[in-house]
CSV table of C-alpha atoms in Angstrom, one decimal:
chain,number,residue,atom,x,y,z
A,255,MET,CA,71.8,101.3,153.0
A,256,SER,CA,70.7,102.9,149.4
A,257,GLU,CA,67.6,101.1,149.2
A,258,TYR,CA,66.1,103.3,152.3
A,259,PHE,CA,66.5,106.2,150.0
A,260,ALA,CA,65.0,105.1,146.7
A,261,ILE,CA,62.0,106.8,146.1
A,262,GLY,CA,61.2,106.1,142.4
A,263,VAL,CA,61.2,108.4,139.2
A,264,VAL,CA,57.5,109.6,139.6
A,265,PRO,CA,57.8,110.9,143.2
A,266,LEU,CA,61.1,112.6,142.1
A,267,LEU,CA,59.4,114.3,139.5
A,268,ILE,CA,56.6,115.4,141.6
A,269,ILE,CA,59.2,116.7,144.4
A,270,LEU,CA,60.6,118.9,141.5
A,271,LEU,CA,57.7,120.1,140.1
A,272,ILE,CA,56.4,121.1,143.9
A,273,SER,CA,59.9,122.6,144.2
A,274,ALA,CA,59.7,124.8,141.3
A,275,GLY,CA,56.3,126.3,142.8
A,276,VAL,CA,57.6,126.6,146.2
A,277,SER,CA,60.8,128.3,144.7
A,278,PHE,CA,58.7,131.1,143.3
A,279,GLY,CA,55.7,131.3,145.9
A,280,ILE,CA,57.5,131.1,149.4
A,281,PRO,CA,60.3,133.8,148.8
A,282,ALA,CA,57.3,136.2,147.2
A,283,PHE,CA,55.2,135.7,150.3
A,284,SER,CA,58.0,136.0,152.7
A,285,TYR,CA,58.8,139.4,151.3
A,286,GLN,CA,55.5,140.8,151.3
A,287,TYR,CA,55.0,139.7,154.9
A,288,VAL,CA,58.3,141.3,155.7
A,289,ASN,CA,57.3,144.6,153.8
A,290,TRP,CA,53.9,144.6,155.7
A,291,LYS,CA,55.5,144.2,159.3
A,292,LEU,CA,58.1,146.9,158.3
A,293,GLU,CA,55.2,149.2,157.1
A,294,LYS,CA,53.3,148.6,160.3
A,295,LYS,CA,56.2,149.8,162.3
A,296,GLY,CA,56.4,152.9,159.9
A,297,LYS,CA,59.5,151.9,158.0
A,298,GLU,CA,60.3,151.7,154.6
A,299,PRO,CA,60.0,148.4,153.0
A,300,LEU,CA,63.0,146.4,151.7
A,301,GLY,CA,61.5,145.5,148.0
A,302,ASN,CA,62.8,143.0,146.4
A,303,GLU,CA,66.4,142.9,147.0
A,304,GLY,CA,67.9,139.2,147.3
A,305,ILE,CA,64.6,137.6,146.2
A,306,ALA,CA,66.5,135.9,143.2
A,307,GLN,CA,69.2,134.2,145.5
A,308,TRP,CA,66.0,133.2,147.9
A,309,ARG,CA,64.4,131.4,145.1
A,310,ILE,CA,67.5,129.4,144.2
A,311,ILE,CA,68.0,128.2,147.6
A,312,CYS,CA,64.4,127.2,148.2
A,313,PHE,CA,64.3,125.2,145.2
A,314,VAL,CA,67.5,123.4,145.9
A,315,VAL,CA,66.6,123.1,149.7
A,316,PHE,CA,62.8,122.0,149.4
A,317,ALA,CA,63.8,119.3,146.9
A,318,ALA,CA,66.7,117.9,148.7
A,319,VAL,CA,64.5,117.9,152.1
A,320,ALA,CA,61.3,116.9,150.5
A,321,TYR,CA,63.5,113.9,149.0
A,322,LEU,CA,64.4,112.8,152.3
A,323,MET,CA,61.1,113.0,153.8
A,324,VAL,CA,59.3,110.9,150.9
A,325,ALA,CA,62.0,108.3,151.7
A,326,LEU,CA,62.2,108.2,155.4
A,327,ILE,CA,58.8,109.6,156.9
A,328,PRO,CA,55.7,107.4,157.3
A,329,THR,CA,52.9,108.3,154.9
A,330,LYS,CA,50.6,109.6,157.1
A,331,GLU,CA,52.8,112.0,158.5
A,332,LEU,CA,54.4,113.0,155.2
A,333,TRP,CA,52.2,115.8,154.3
A,334,LEU,CA,52.8,117.2,157.7
A,335,GLY,CA,56.4,117.1,157.2
A,336,ILE,CA,56.1,118.9,153.7
A,337,ILE,CA,54.0,121.6,155.4
A,338,PHE,CA,56.8,122.4,158.1
A,339,LEU,CA,59.2,122.4,155.4
A,340,GLY,CA,57.3,125.3,153.7
A,341,PHE,CA,56.9,127.1,157.1
A,342,ALA,CA,60.7,126.8,157.8
A,343,LEU,CA,61.8,128.2,154.6
A,344,PHE,CA,59.2,131.0,155.0
A,345,GLY,CA,60.4,131.5,158.6
A,346,ILE,CA,64.0,131.5,157.7
A,347,ILE,CA,63.5,134.0,155.1
A,348,VAL,CA,61.8,136.5,157.2
A,349,ASP,CA,64.0,136.1,160.1
A,350,SER,CA,67.0,136.8,158.0
A,351,ARG,CA,65.6,140.1,156.6
A,352,ILE,CA,64.1,141.7,159.9
A,353,ARG,CA,65.3,139.3,162.6
A,354,ILE,CA,61.7,138.1,164.0
A,355,ILE,CA,59.7,135.0,164.0
A,356,GLY,CA,56.3,136.4,163.4
A,357,ASN,CA,53.5,135.3,165.9
A,358,GLU,CA,51.4,135.0,162.6
A,359,MET,CA,53.6,132.0,161.5
A,360,LEU,CA,53.4,130.3,165.1
A,361,LEU,CA,49.7,130.5,165.0
A,362,ALA,CA,49.4,129.1,161.5
A,363,MET,CA,52.0,126.3,162.5
A,364,LEU,CA,49.8,125.2,165.7
A,365,PRO,CA,46.9,123.4,164.4
A,366,PHE,CA,49.3,121.6,162.2
A,367,GLY,CA,51.5,120.6,165.1
A,368,LEU,CA,48.3,119.3,167.1
A,369,ILE,CA,47.6,117.3,164.2
A,370,TYR,CA,51.1,115.8,164.0
A,371,ARG,CA,51.1,115.3,167.8
A,372,ALA,CA,47.8,113.4,167.5
A,373,LEU,CA,49.0,111.1,164.7
A,374,THR,CA,52.3,110.1,166.5
A,375,ALA,CA,51.1,109.6,169.8
A,376,SER,CA,49.7,106.4,171.2
A,377,THR,CA,46.8,107.7,173.2
A,378,VAL,CA,45.4,111.1,174.1
A,379,GLY,CA,47.0,111.1,177.4
A,380,ASP,CA,50.4,110.2,176.0
A,381,ALA,CA,50.2,113.2,173.5
A,382,PHE,CA,49.2,115.5,176.7
A,383,LEU,CA,51.9,114.3,179.0
A,384,GLY,CA,54.8,113.8,176.0
A,385,SER,CA,54.2,117.2,175.0
A,386,LEU,CA,54.1,118.9,178.2
A,387,LEU,CA,57.4,117.0,179.6
A,388,ALA,CA,58.9,117.9,176.2
A,389,MET,CA,58.1,121.8,176.6
A,390,LEU,CA,59.3,121.6,180.2
A,391,MET,CA,62.6,120.0,178.8
A,392,VAL,CA,63.2,122.5,175.9
A,393,GLY,CA,62.3,125.4,178.0
A,394,ALA,CA,64.8,124.4,180.7
A,395,PHE,CA,67.2,124.1,177.8
A,396,LEU,CA,66.5,127.5,176.8
A,397,TYR,CA,66.5,128.9,180.2
A,398,ILE,CA,70.0,127.7,180.6
A,399,ALA,CA,71.4,129.2,177.5
A,400,HIS,CA,69.7,132.4,178.3
A,401,LEU,CA,71.3,132.4,182.1
A,402,ILE,CA,74.8,131.6,180.6
A,403,THR,CA,74.4,134.6,178.3
A,404,TRP,CA,73.3,136.7,181.1
A,405,LEU,CA,75.7,136.0,183.6
A,406,HIS,CA,78.7,136.1,180.7
A,407,LYS,CA,77.5,139.2,179.1
A,408,LYS,CA,74.2,140.7,180.9
A,409,VAL,CA,72.1,140.6,177.7
A,410,ARG,CA,69.2,138.0,176.7
A,411,GLY,CA,70.5,135.1,175.1
A,412,VAL,CA,67.2,133.7,173.2
A,413,GLY,CA,65.0,136.0,172.0
A,414,MET,CA,61.1,135.4,172.6
A,415,GLY,CA,60.4,134.4,169.2
A,416,ASP,CA,63.2,131.4,169.5
A,417,VAL,CA,61.6,130.2,172.7
A,418,LYS,CA,57.8,130.4,171.5
A,419,LEU,CA,59.4,128.5,168.4
A,420,SER,CA,60.9,126.0,170.2
A,421,LEU,CA,58.2,125.3,172.6
A,422,LEU,CA,56.0,124.9,169.9
A,423,ILE,CA,58.1,122.3,168.1
A,424,ALA,CA,58.4,120.5,171.6
A,425,LEU,CA,54.7,120.3,171.7
A,426,THR,CA,54.7,119.0,168.3
A,427,LEU,CA,57.2,116.1,168.7
A,428,GLY,CA,57.0,115.1,172.5
A,429,VAL,CA,59.9,113.8,174.4
A,430,SER,CA,61.4,111.5,172.1
A,431,GLY,CA,61.4,113.9,169.0
A,432,SER,CA,62.5,116.7,171.1
A,433,LEU,CA,65.4,114.9,172.1
A,434,ASN,CA,66.3,114.5,168.3
A,435,PHE,CA,65.4,118.4,167.9
A,436,LEU,CA,68.0,119.4,170.4
A,437,LEU,CA,70.5,117.2,168.6
A,438,GLY,CA,69.7,118.5,165.4
A,439,LEU,CA,69.5,122.1,166.7
A,440,ALA,CA,73.0,121.9,167.9
A,441,LEU,CA,74.1,120.7,164.2
A,442,GLY,CA,72.3,123.6,162.9
A,443,MET,CA,74.2,126.0,165.1
A,444,LEU,CA,77.4,124.2,164.2
A,445,PHE,CA,76.5,124.7,160.5
A,446,TYR,CA,75.4,128.0,160.6
A,447,LEU,CA,78.6,129.3,162.3
A,448,SER,CA,80.8,127.3,160.0
A,449,VAL,CA,79.2,129.0,157.0
A,450,ARG,CA,79.6,132.5,158.7
A,451,ILE,CA,83.2,131.9,159.5
A,452,ILE,CA,84.2,130.4,156.2
A,453,ARG,CA,82.6,133.5,154.6
A,454,ASN,CA,84.1,135.8,157.1
A,455,PRO,CA,86.9,134.6,159.2
A,456,LYS,CA,87.1,137.6,161.4
A,457,PHE,CA,83.5,136.3,162.7
A,458,LEU,CA,85.2,134.0,164.8
A,459,ILE,CA,87.1,136.9,166.6
A,460,THR,CA,83.6,138.7,167.3
A,461,ILE,CA,81.2,135.6,167.9
A,462,PHE,CA,80.6,136.2,171.4
A,463,HIS,CA,80.3,139.9,171.2
A,464,VAL,CA,77.0,141.5,172.9
A,465,ASN,CA,76.0,143.2,169.3
A,466,ASN,CA,76.7,139.9,167.1
A,467,THR,CA,73.3,138.6,166.9
A,468,PHE,CA,72.2,136.3,164.2
A,469,PRO,CA,68.8,134.9,163.1
A,470,MET,CA,68.0,131.8,164.9
A,471,CYS,CA,65.2,130.7,163.0
A,472,GLY,CA,67.3,128.5,160.7
A,473,PRO,CA,69.1,126.7,163.3
A,474,ILE,CA,65.9,125.8,165.2
A,475,MET,CA,64.0,124.8,161.8
A,476,ILE,CA,67.0,122.5,160.8
A,477,GLY,CA,66.5,120.8,164.4
A,478,PHE,CA,62.9,120.7,163.7
A,479,LEU,CA,63.2,119.1,160.1
A,480,PHE,CA,65.9,116.7,161.3
A,481,ALA,CA,63.7,115.3,164.4
A,482,LEU,CA,60.8,115.0,161.8
A,483,ILE,CA,63.0,113.0,159.3
A,484,PHE,CA,65.0,110.7,161.5
A,485,SER,CA,62.1,110.1,164.1
A,486,ASP,CA,62.2,106.3,163.6
A,487,LEU,CA,65.8,106.3,164.3
A,488,GLN,CA,65.3,106.8,168.1
A,489,HIS,CA,66.4,103.6,169.8
A,490,ILE,CA,65.1,104.6,173.2
A,491,VAL,CA,61.5,104.6,173.9
A,492,PHE,CA,60.0,107.6,175.5
A,493,VAL,CA,56.7,109.2,176.2
């Protein structure tokens, strides 16, 4: 099994060098975006509080995930995976600070999503049909989650930013990849909630309180990256 994860010394050094650059660039740009959004709403900018921790997190996460991508993603799709990883880190930082998934990020991701779909689908027809079915499937999943929350607490269970990002991911991945995305999303949610409970056990008591919101960009992006990395492990063939 270990041979699947061996990438060589040179690629590893390249990953570490890129990770170092990413760890300074993405947090800085994310904070600029956050402050720009706040200023547009007439709010005080947040400054650079916590940016040092995000730089460490970005270095570790980018290096680890990029390593898996180099080892497991086909070469023609690898550069897109790295770009999506950068978007994931940017989105997670922004969402953690001001609880939004910006339309600007979604629009920037869209061309790369279309390119990825074109590269991975067998024909144009398969690409269109697969993306359409995937968006319907993921949309239905999100609507059920919203409906359960609404019936239970009379509040919206899924934010529009979460919906738009998930539908964009479905368009990118097609049906087969979206199944992996939903699996990865569930694992991401479990990971996030476990960390929150370990850090603050009282969170378990208030986990279903209507005011207890949390950033969903992280679990969604974990699901996306999971689907990208493990796309070739799908044993059942879908459109």
